[in-house]
Tab-separated table of C-alpha atoms and ligand atoms in Angstrom:
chain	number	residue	atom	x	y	z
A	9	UNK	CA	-52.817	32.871	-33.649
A	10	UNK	CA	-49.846	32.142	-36.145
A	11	UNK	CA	-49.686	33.551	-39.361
A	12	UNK	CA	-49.018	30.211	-40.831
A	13	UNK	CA	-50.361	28.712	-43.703
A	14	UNK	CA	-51.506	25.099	-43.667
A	15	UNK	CA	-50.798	22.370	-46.184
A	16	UNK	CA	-52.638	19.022	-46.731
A	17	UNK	CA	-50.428	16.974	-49.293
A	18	UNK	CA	-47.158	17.554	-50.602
A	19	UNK	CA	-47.512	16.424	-54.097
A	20	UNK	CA	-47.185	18.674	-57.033
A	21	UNK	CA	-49.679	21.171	-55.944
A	22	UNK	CA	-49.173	21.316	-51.981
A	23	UNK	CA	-45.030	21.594	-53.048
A	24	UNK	CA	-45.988	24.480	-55.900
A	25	UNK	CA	-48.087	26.198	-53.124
A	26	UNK	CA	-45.532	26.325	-50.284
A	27	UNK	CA	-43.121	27.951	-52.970
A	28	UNK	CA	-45.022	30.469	-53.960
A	29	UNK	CA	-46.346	31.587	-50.651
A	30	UNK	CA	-42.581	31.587	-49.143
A	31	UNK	CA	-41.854	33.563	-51.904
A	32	UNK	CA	-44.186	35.768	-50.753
A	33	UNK	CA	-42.893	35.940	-47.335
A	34	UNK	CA	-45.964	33.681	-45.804
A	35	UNK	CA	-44.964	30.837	-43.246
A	36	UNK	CA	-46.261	27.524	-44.049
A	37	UNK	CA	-45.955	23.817	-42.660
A	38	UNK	CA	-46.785	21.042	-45.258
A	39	UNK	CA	-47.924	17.916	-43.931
A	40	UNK	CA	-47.143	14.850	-46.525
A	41	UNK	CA	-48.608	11.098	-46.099
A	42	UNK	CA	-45.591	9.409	-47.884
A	43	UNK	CA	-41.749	9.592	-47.280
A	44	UNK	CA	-40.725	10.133	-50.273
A	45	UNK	CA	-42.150	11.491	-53.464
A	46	UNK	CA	-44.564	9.128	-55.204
A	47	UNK	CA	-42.235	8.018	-58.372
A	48	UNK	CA	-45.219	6.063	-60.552
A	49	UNK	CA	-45.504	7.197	-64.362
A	50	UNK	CA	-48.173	10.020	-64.147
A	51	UNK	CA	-47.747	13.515	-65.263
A	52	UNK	CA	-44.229	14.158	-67.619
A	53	UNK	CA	-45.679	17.382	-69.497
A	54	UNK	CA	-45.094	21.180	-68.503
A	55	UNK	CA	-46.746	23.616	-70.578
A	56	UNK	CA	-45.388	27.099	-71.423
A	57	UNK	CA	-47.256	29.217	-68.241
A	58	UNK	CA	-45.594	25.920	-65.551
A	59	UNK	CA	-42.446	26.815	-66.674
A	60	UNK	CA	-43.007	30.782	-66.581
A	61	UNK	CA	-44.610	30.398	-63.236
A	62	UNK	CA	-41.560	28.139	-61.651
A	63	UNK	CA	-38.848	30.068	-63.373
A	64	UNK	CA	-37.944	32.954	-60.775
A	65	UNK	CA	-37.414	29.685	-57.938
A	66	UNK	CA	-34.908	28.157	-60.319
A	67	UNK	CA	-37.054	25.842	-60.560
A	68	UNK	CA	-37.369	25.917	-64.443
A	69	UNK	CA	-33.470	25.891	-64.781
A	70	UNK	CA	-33.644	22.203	-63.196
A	71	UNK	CA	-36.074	21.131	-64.977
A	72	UNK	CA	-34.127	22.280	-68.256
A	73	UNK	CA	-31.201	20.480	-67.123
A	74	UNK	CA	-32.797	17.390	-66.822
A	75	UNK	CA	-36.258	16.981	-68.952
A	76	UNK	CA	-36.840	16.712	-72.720
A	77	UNK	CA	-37.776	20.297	-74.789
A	78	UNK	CA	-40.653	18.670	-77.210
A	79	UNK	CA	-41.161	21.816	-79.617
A	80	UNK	CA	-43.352	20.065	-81.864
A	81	UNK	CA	-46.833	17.134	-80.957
A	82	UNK	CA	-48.612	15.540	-83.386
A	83	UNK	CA	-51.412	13.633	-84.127
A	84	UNK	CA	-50.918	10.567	-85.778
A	85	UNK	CA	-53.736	7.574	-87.368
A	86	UNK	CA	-53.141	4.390	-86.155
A	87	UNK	CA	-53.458	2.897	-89.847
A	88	UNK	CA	-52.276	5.985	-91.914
A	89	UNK	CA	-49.402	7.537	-89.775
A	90	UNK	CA	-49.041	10.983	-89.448
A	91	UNK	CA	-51.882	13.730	-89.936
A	92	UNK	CA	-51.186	16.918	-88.382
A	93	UNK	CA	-47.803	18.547	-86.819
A	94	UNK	CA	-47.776	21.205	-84.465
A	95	UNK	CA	-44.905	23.323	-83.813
A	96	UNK	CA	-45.055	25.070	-80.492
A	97	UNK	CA	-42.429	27.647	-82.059
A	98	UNK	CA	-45.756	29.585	-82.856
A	99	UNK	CA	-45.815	30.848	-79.812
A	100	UNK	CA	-42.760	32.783	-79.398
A	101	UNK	CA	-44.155	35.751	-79.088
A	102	UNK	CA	-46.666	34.838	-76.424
A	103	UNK	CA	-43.972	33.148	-73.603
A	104	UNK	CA	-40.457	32.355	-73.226
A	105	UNK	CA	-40.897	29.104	-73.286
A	106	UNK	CA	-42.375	28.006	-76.720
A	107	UNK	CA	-42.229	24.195	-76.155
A	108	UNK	CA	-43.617	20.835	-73.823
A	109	UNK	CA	-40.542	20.409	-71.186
A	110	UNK	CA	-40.900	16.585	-70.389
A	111	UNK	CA	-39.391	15.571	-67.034
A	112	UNK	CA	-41.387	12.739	-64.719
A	113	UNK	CA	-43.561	14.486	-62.065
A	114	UNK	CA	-41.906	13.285	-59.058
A	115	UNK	CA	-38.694	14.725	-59.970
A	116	UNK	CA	-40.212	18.112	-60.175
A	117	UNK	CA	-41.424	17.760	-56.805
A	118	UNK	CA	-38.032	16.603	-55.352
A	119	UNK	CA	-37.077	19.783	-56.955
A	120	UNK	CA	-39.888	22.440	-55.550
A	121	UNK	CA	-38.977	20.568	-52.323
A	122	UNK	CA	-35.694	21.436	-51.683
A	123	UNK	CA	-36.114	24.643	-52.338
A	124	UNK	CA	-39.053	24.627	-49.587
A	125	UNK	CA	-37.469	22.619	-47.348
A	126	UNK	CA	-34.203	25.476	-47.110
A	127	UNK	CA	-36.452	28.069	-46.185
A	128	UNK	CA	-36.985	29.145	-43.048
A	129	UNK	CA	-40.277	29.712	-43.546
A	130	UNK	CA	-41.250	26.448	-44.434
A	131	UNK	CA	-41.684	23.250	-42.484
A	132	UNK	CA	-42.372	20.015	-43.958
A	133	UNK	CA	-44.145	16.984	-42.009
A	134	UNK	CA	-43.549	13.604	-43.624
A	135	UNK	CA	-45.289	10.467	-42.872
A	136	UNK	CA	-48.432	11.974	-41.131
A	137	UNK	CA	-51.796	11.858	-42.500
A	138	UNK	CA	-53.864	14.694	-42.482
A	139	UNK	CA	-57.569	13.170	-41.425
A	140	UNK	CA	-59.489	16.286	-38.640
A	141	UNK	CA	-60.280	19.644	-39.759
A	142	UNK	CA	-62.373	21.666	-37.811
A	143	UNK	CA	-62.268	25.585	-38.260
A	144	UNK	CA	-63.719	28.447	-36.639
A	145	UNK	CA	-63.877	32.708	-37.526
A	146	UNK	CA	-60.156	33.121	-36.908
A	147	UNK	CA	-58.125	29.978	-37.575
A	148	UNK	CA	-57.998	26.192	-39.001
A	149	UNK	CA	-57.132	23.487	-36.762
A	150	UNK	CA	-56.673	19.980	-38.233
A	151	UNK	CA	-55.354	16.156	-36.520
A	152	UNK	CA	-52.800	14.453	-37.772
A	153	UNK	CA	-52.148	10.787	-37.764
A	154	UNK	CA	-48.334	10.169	-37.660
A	155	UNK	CA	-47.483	6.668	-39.089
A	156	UNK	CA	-45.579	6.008	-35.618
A	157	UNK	CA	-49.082	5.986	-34.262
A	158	UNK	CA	-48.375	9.707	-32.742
A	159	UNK	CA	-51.250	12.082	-32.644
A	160	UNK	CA	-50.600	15.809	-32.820
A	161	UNK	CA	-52.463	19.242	-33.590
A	162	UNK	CA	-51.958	21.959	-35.586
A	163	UNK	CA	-53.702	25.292	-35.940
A	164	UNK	CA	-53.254	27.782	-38.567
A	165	UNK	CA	-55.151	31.166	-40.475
A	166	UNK	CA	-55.531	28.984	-43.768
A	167	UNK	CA	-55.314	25.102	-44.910
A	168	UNK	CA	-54.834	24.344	-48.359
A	169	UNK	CA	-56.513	20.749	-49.313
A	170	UNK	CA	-53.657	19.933	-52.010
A	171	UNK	CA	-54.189	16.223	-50.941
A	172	UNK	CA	-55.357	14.899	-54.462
A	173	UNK	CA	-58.605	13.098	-55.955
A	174	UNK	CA	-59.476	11.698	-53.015
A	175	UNK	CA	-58.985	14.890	-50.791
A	176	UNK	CA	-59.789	14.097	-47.205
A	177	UNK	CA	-59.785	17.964	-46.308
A	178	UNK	CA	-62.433	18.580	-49.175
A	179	UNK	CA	-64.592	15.578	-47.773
A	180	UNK	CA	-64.157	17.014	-44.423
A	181	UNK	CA	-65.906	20.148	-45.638
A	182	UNK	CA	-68.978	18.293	-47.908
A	183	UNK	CA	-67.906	19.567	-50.796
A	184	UNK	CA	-69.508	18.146	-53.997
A	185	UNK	CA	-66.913	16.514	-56.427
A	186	UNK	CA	-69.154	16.569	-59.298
A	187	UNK	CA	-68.223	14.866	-62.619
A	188	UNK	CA	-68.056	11.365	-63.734
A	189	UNK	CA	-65.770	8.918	-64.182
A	190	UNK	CA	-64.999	6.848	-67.439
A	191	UNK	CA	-65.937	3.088	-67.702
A	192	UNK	CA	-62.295	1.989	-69.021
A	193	UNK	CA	-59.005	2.750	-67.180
A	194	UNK	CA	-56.044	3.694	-68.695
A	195	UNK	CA	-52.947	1.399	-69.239
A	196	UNK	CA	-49.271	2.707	-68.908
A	197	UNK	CA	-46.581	0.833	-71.126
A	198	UNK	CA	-43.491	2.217	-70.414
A	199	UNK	CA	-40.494	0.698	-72.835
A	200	UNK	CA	-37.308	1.450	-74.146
A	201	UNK	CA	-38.000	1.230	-77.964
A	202	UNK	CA	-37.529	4.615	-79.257
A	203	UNK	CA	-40.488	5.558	-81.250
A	204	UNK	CA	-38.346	8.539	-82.786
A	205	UNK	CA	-36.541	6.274	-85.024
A	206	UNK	CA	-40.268	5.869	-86.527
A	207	UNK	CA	-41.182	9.659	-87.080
A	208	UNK	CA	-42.820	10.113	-84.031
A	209	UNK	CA	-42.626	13.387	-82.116
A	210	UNK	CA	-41.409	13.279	-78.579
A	211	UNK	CA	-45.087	14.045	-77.893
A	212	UNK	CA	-47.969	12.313	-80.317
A	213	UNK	CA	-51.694	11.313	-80.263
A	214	UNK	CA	-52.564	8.089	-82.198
A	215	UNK	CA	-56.392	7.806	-83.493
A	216	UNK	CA	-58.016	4.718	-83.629
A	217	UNK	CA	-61.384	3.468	-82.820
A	218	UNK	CA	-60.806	0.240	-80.968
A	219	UNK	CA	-57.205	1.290	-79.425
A	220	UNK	CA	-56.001	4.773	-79.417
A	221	UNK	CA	-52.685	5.583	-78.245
A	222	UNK	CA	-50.626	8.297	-76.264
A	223	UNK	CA	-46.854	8.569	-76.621
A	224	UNK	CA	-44.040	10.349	-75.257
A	225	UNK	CA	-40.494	10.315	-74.468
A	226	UNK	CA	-39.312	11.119	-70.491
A	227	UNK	CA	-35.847	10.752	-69.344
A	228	UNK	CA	-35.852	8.038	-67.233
A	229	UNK	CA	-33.710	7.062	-64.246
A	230	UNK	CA	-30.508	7.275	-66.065
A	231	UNK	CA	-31.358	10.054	-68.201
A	232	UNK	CA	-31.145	8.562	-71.588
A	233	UNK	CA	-34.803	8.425	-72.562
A	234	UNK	CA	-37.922	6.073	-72.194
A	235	UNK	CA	-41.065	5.931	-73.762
A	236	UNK	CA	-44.509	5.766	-72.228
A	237	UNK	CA	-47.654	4.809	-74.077
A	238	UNK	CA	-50.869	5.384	-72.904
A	239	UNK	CA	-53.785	2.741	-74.131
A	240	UNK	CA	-57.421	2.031	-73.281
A	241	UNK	CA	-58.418	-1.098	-71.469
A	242	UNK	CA	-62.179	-2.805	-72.140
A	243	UNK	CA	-64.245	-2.227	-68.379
A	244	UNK	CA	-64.475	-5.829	-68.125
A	245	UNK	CA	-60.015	-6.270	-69.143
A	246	UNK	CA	-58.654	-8.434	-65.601
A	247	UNK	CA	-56.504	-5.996	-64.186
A	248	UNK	CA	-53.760	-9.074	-63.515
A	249	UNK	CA	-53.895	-9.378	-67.329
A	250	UNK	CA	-53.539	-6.208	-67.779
A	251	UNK	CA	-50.610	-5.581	-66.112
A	252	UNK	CA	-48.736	-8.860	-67.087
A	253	UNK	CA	-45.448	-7.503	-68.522
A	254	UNK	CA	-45.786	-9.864	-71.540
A	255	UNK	CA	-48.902	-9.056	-72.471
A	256	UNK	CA	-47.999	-5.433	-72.609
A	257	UNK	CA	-45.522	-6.349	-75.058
A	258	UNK	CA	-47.848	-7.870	-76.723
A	259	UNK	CA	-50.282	-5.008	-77.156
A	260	UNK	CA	-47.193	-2.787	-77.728
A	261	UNK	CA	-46.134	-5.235	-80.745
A	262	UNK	CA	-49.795	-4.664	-82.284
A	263	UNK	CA	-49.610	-1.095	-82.131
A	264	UNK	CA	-46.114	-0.950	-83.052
A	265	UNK	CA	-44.599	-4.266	-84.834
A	266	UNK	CA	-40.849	-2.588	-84.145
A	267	UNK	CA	-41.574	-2.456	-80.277
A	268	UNK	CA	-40.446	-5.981	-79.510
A	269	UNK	CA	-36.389	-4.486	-80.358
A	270	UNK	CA	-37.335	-2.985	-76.664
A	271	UNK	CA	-38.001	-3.610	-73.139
A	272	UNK	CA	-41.293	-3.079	-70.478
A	273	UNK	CA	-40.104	-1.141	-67.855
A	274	UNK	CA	-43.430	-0.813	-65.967
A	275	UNK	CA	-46.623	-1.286	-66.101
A	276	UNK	CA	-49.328	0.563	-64.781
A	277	UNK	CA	-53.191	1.189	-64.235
A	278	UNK	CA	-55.110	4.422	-63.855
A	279	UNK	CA	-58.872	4.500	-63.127
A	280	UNK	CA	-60.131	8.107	-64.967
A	281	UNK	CA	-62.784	10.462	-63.754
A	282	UNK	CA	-63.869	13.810	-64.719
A	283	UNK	CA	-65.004	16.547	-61.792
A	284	UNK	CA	-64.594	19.516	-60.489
A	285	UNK	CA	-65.192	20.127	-56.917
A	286	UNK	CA	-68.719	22.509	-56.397
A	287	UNK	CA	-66.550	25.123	-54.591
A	288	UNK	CA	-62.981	26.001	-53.881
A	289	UNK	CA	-63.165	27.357	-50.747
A	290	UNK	CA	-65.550	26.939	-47.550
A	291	UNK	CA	-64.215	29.817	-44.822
A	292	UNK	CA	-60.655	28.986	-44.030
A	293	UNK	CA	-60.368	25.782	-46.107
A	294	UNK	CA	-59.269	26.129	-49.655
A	295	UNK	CA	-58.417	23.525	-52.246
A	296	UNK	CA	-56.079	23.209	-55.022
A	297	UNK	CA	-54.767	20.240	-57.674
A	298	UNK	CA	-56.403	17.347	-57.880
A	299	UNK	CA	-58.518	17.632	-54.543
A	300	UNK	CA	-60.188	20.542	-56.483
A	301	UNK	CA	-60.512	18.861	-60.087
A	302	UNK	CA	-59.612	15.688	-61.958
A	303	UNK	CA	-60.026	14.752	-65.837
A	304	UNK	CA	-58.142	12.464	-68.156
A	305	UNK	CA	-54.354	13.053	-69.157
A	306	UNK	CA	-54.445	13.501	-72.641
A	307	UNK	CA	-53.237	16.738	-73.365
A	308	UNK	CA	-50.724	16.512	-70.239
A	309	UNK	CA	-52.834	19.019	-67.931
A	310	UNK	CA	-53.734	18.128	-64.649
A	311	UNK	CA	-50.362	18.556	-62.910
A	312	UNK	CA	-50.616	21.838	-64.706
A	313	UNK	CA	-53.302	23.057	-63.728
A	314	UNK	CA	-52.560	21.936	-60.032
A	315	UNK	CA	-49.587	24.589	-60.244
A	316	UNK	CA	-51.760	27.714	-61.705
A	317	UNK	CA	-53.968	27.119	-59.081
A	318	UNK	CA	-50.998	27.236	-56.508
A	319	UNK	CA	-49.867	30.335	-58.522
A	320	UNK	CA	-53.213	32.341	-57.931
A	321	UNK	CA	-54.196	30.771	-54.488
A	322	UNK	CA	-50.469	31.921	-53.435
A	323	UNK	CA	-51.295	35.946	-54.371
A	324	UNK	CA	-54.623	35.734	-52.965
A	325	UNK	CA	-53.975	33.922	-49.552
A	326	UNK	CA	-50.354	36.441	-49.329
A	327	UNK	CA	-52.957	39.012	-50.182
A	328	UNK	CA	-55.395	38.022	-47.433
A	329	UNK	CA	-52.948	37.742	-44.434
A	330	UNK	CA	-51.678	41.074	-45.304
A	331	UNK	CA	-55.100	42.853	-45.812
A	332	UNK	CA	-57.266	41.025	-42.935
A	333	UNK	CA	-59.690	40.301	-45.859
A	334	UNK	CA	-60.191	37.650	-47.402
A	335	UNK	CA	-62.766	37.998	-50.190
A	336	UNK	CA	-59.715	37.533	-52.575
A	337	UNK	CA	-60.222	33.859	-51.664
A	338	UNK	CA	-63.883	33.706	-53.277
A	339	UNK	CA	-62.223	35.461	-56.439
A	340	UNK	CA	-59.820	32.360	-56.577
A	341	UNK	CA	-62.926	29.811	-56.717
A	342	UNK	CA	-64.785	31.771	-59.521
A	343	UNK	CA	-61.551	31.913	-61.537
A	344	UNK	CA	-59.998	28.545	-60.963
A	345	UNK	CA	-63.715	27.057	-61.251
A	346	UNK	CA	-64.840	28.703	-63.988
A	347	UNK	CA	-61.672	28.019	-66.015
A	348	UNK	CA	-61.397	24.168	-64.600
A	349	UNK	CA	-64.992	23.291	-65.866
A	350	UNK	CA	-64.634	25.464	-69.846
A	351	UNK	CA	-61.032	24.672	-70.300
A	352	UNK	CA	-59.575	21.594	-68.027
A	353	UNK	CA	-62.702	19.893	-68.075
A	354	UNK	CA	-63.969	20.624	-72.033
A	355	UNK	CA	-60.431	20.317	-73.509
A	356	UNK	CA	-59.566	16.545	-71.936
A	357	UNK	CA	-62.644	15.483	-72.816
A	358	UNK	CA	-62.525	16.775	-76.442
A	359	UNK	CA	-58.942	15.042	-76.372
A	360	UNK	CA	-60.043	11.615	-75.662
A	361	UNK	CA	-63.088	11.631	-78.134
A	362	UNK	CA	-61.369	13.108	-80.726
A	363	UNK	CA	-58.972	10.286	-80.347
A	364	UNK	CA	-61.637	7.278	-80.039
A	365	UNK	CA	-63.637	8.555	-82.684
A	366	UNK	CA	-65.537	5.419	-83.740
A	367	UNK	CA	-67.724	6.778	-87.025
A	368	UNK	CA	-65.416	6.761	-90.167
A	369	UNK	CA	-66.638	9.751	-91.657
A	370	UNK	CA	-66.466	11.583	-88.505
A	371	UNK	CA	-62.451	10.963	-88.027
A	372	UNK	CA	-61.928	11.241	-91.376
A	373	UNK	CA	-63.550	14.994	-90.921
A	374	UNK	CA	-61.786	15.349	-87.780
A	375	UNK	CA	-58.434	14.493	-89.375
A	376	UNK	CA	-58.866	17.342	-92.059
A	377	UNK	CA	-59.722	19.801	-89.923
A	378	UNK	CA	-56.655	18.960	-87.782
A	379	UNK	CA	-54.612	19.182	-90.848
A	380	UNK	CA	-56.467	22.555	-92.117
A	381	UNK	CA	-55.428	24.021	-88.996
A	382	UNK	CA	-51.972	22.457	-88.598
A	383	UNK	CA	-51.434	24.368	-92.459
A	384	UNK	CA	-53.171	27.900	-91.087
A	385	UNK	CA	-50.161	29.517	-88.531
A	386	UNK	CA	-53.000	31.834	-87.719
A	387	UNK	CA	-55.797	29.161	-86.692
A	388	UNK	CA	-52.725	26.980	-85.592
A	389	UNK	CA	-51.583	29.758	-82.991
A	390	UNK	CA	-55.108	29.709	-81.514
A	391	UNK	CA	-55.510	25.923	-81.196
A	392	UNK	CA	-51.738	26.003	-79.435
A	393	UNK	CA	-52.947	29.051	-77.129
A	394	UNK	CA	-55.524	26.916	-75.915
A	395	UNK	CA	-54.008	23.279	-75.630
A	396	UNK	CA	-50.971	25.224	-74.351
A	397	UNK	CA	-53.042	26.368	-71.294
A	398	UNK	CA	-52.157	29.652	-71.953
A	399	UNK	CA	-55.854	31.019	-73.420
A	400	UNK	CA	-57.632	29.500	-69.871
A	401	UNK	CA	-55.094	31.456	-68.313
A	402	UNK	CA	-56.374	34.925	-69.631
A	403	UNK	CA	-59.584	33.720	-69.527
A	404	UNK	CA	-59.057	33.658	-65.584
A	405	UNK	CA	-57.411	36.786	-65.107
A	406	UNK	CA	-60.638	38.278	-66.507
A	407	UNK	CA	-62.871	37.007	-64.376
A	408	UNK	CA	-63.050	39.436	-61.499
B	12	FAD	C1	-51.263	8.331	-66.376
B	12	FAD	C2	-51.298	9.763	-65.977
B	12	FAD	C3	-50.583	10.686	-66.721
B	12	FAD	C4	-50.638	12.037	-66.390
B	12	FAD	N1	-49.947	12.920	-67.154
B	12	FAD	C5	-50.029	14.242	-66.885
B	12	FAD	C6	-49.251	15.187	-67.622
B	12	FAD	O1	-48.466	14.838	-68.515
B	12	FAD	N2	-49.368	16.505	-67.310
B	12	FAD	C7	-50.197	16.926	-66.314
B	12	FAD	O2	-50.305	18.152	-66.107
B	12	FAD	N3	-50.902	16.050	-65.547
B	12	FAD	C8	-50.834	14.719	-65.807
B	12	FAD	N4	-51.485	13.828	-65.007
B	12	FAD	C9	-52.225	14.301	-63.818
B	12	FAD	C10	-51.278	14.524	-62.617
B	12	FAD	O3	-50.582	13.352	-62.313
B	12	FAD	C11	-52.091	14.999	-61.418
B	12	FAD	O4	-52.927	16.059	-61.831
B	12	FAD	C12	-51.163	15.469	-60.278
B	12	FAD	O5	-50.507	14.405	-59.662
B	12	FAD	C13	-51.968	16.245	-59.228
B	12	FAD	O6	-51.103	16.712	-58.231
B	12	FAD	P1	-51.701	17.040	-56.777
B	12	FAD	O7	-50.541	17.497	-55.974
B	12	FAD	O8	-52.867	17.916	-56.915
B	12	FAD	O9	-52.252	15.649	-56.264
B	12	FAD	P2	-51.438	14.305	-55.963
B	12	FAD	O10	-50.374	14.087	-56.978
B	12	FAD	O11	-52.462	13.233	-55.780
B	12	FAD	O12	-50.705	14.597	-54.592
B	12	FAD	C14	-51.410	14.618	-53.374
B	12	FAD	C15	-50.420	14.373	-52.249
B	12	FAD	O13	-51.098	14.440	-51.023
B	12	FAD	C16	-50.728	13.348	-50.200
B	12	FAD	N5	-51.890	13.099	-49.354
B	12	FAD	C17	-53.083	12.576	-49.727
B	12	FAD	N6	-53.944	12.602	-48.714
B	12	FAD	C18	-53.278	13.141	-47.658
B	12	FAD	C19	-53.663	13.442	-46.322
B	12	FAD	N7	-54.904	13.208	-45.874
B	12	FAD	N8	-52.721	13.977	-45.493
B	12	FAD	C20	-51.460	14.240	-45.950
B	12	FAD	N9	-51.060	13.980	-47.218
B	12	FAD	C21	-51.959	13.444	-48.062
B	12	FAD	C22	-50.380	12.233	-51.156
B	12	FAD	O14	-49.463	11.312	-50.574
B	12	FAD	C23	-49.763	12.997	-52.330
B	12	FAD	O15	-48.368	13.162	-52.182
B	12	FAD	C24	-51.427	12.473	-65.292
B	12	FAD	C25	-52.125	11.533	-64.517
B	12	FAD	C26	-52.052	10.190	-64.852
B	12	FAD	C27	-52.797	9.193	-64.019
């Protein structure tokens, strides 16, 4: 039997996973559906702990040299303008990095991938799908379909399901993804206006009860910044409506008059669900990223997340092909459960309602409190330990 790690799904969390464990010393082959890395406008945010976690691969570096440091969000009133600033700065005692690095999520995979790709530890399938697992006391053994129509086999000691929402490796082992998911999807407007020039921070949170609003600046293709902005749709919104560049422009010019000085770049749709898988491991099979959990992206943390769980899963997997135990691996589901349903799971949806708060009284209450804290560094530092993912963190490291 090879001491080889197996890898469904080379997104952000299957990539972040073969890193770590070749850092390690462990052997792993990464099978990826797609060619290339998927380049539609999803995650953009790295938190504090992403950027400790990726640093000692050079990983951080790159991202430095070509994302956006946003040291400051806010929250912002759709009618009113700004309410509360936060300034990440509070956390310099707490990480190295006291700031949102902003860099689109399949450049950050391009990145983790070259480094996986040099190592001889590391192979990397593209264009085969991932679609038998069967497993036994002693090793995994899954089929792939290659898009040439090829079939092939491969056994290893572990497979990591890193193969997203719709994980075909957590399916194959009836896991429960329990959750829900929201009625309305969300729409991606991504323009060159430069919402800066307006006094908003690279990173901002716009209230409003019919149409809330998420922006923030990336870098773009060439490097010299774009703007995304996340909105609401109605359930019963036509999605070919929806996505009509014009009419994005449209919605863009009623949330922000000054948008029409810029140009749609893309639009896109997202449908949104909330769940966490009912275990993270079943013998041999573990999962990690979005096979394991999903929630909404306000507050930037799914991608995230995906990576802490890579982090841990990394130690405990290195830990359990050295040992010849393996309980490690039902430490890693309690932890990255636990701290996926009371953090991940609590803190998007607090996000979004906080931001779609529909009762006048209860925004306006909402909007003080935000600005109470916002004044208090002391309260402020808490809030930012949290939303900076760096409190779940801790909170997982204490769960034995
Ligand atoms: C609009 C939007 C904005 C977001 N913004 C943020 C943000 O700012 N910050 C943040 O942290 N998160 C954000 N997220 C969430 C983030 O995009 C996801 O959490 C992240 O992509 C999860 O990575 P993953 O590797 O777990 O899964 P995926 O990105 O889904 O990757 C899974 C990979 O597996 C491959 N695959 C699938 N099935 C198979 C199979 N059977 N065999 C082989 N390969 C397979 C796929 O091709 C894919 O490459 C956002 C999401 C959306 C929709």
């Amino acid at each position: 039997m090879s001491e080889r790690v197996l890898i469904a799904g080379g997104g952000p969390s299957g990539m972040a996973t073969a890193l770590f464990l070749i850092q390690r010393g462990v052997a792993v082959t990464v099978i990826e559906r797609s060619i290339e890395p998927h380049a539609d406008p999803r995650a953009a945010t790295y938190h504090p702990p992403t950027l400790e976690m990726l640093a000692p691969s050079g990983v951080t570096d790159d991202l430095h040299s070509q994302g956006i440091v946003a040291p400051r969000w806010q929250f912002r009133d759709r009618r009113e303008g700004l309410v509360a600033e936060f300034d990440l700065g509070l956390l310099s005692a707490d990480t190295p990095y006291p700031y949102r690095l902003q860099c689109e999520q399949h450049k950050l995979v391009g990145m983790m991938q070259r480094r996986v790709v040099n190592s001889p530890l590391a192979t990397i399938i593209h264009g085969a799908t991932v679609d038998e697992v069967t497993q036994n006391a002693s090793q995994v053994r899954i089929g792939l379909s290659h898009t040439d129509g090829r079939r092939e086999y491969l056994s290893g000691t572990y497979l990591v399901g890193a193969d997203g929402g719709r994980s075909i490796v957590r399916k194959s082992q009836n896991i429960e993804f329990n959750g829900f998911t929201w009625p309305e999807r969300f729409l991606v407007i991504t323009t060159t206006f430069d919402f800066e020039s307006l006094g908003y921070a690279y990173s901002s949170y716009t209230m409003d009860p019919v149409e809330w609003a998420a922006t923030f600046k990336v870098p773009g293709d060439h490097g010299r910044g774009i703007w995304r902005c996340v909105f609401p749709t109605k359930p019963d919104e036509n999605e070919a409506d929806l996505l009509d560049p014009v009419r994005a422009m449209t919605r863009l010019a009623q949330f922000v008059p000054e948008s029409v000085s810029g140009r749609v770049v893309h639009v896109n749709l997202y449908a949104v669900h909330q769940r966490v898988a009912a275990t993270y491991r079943k013998g041999r099979v573990v999962l990690a990223g979005d096979a394991a959990h999903v929630n909404n992206p306000l507050g930037g943390m799914g991608l995230n997340f995906g990576i802490h769980d890579a982090h841990s899963l990394a130690g405990y997997l290195a830990e359990a092909i050295e040992s010849g135990r393996d309980t490690s691996l039902d430490r890693y589901d309690r932890q990255r459960r636990t701290v996926a349903e009371r953090y991940l799971q609590a803190q998007t949806i607090a996000n979004k309602q906080m931001l779609e708060e529909a009762d006048r009284d209860s925004r306006l209450a909402r909007q003080a409190e935000m600005r109470s804290i916002a004044a208090d560094p002391d309260r402020a530092k808490q809030y930012l330990l949290r939303t900076a993912m760096i409190e779940g963190l801790r909170a997982a490291a204490s769960i034995d």
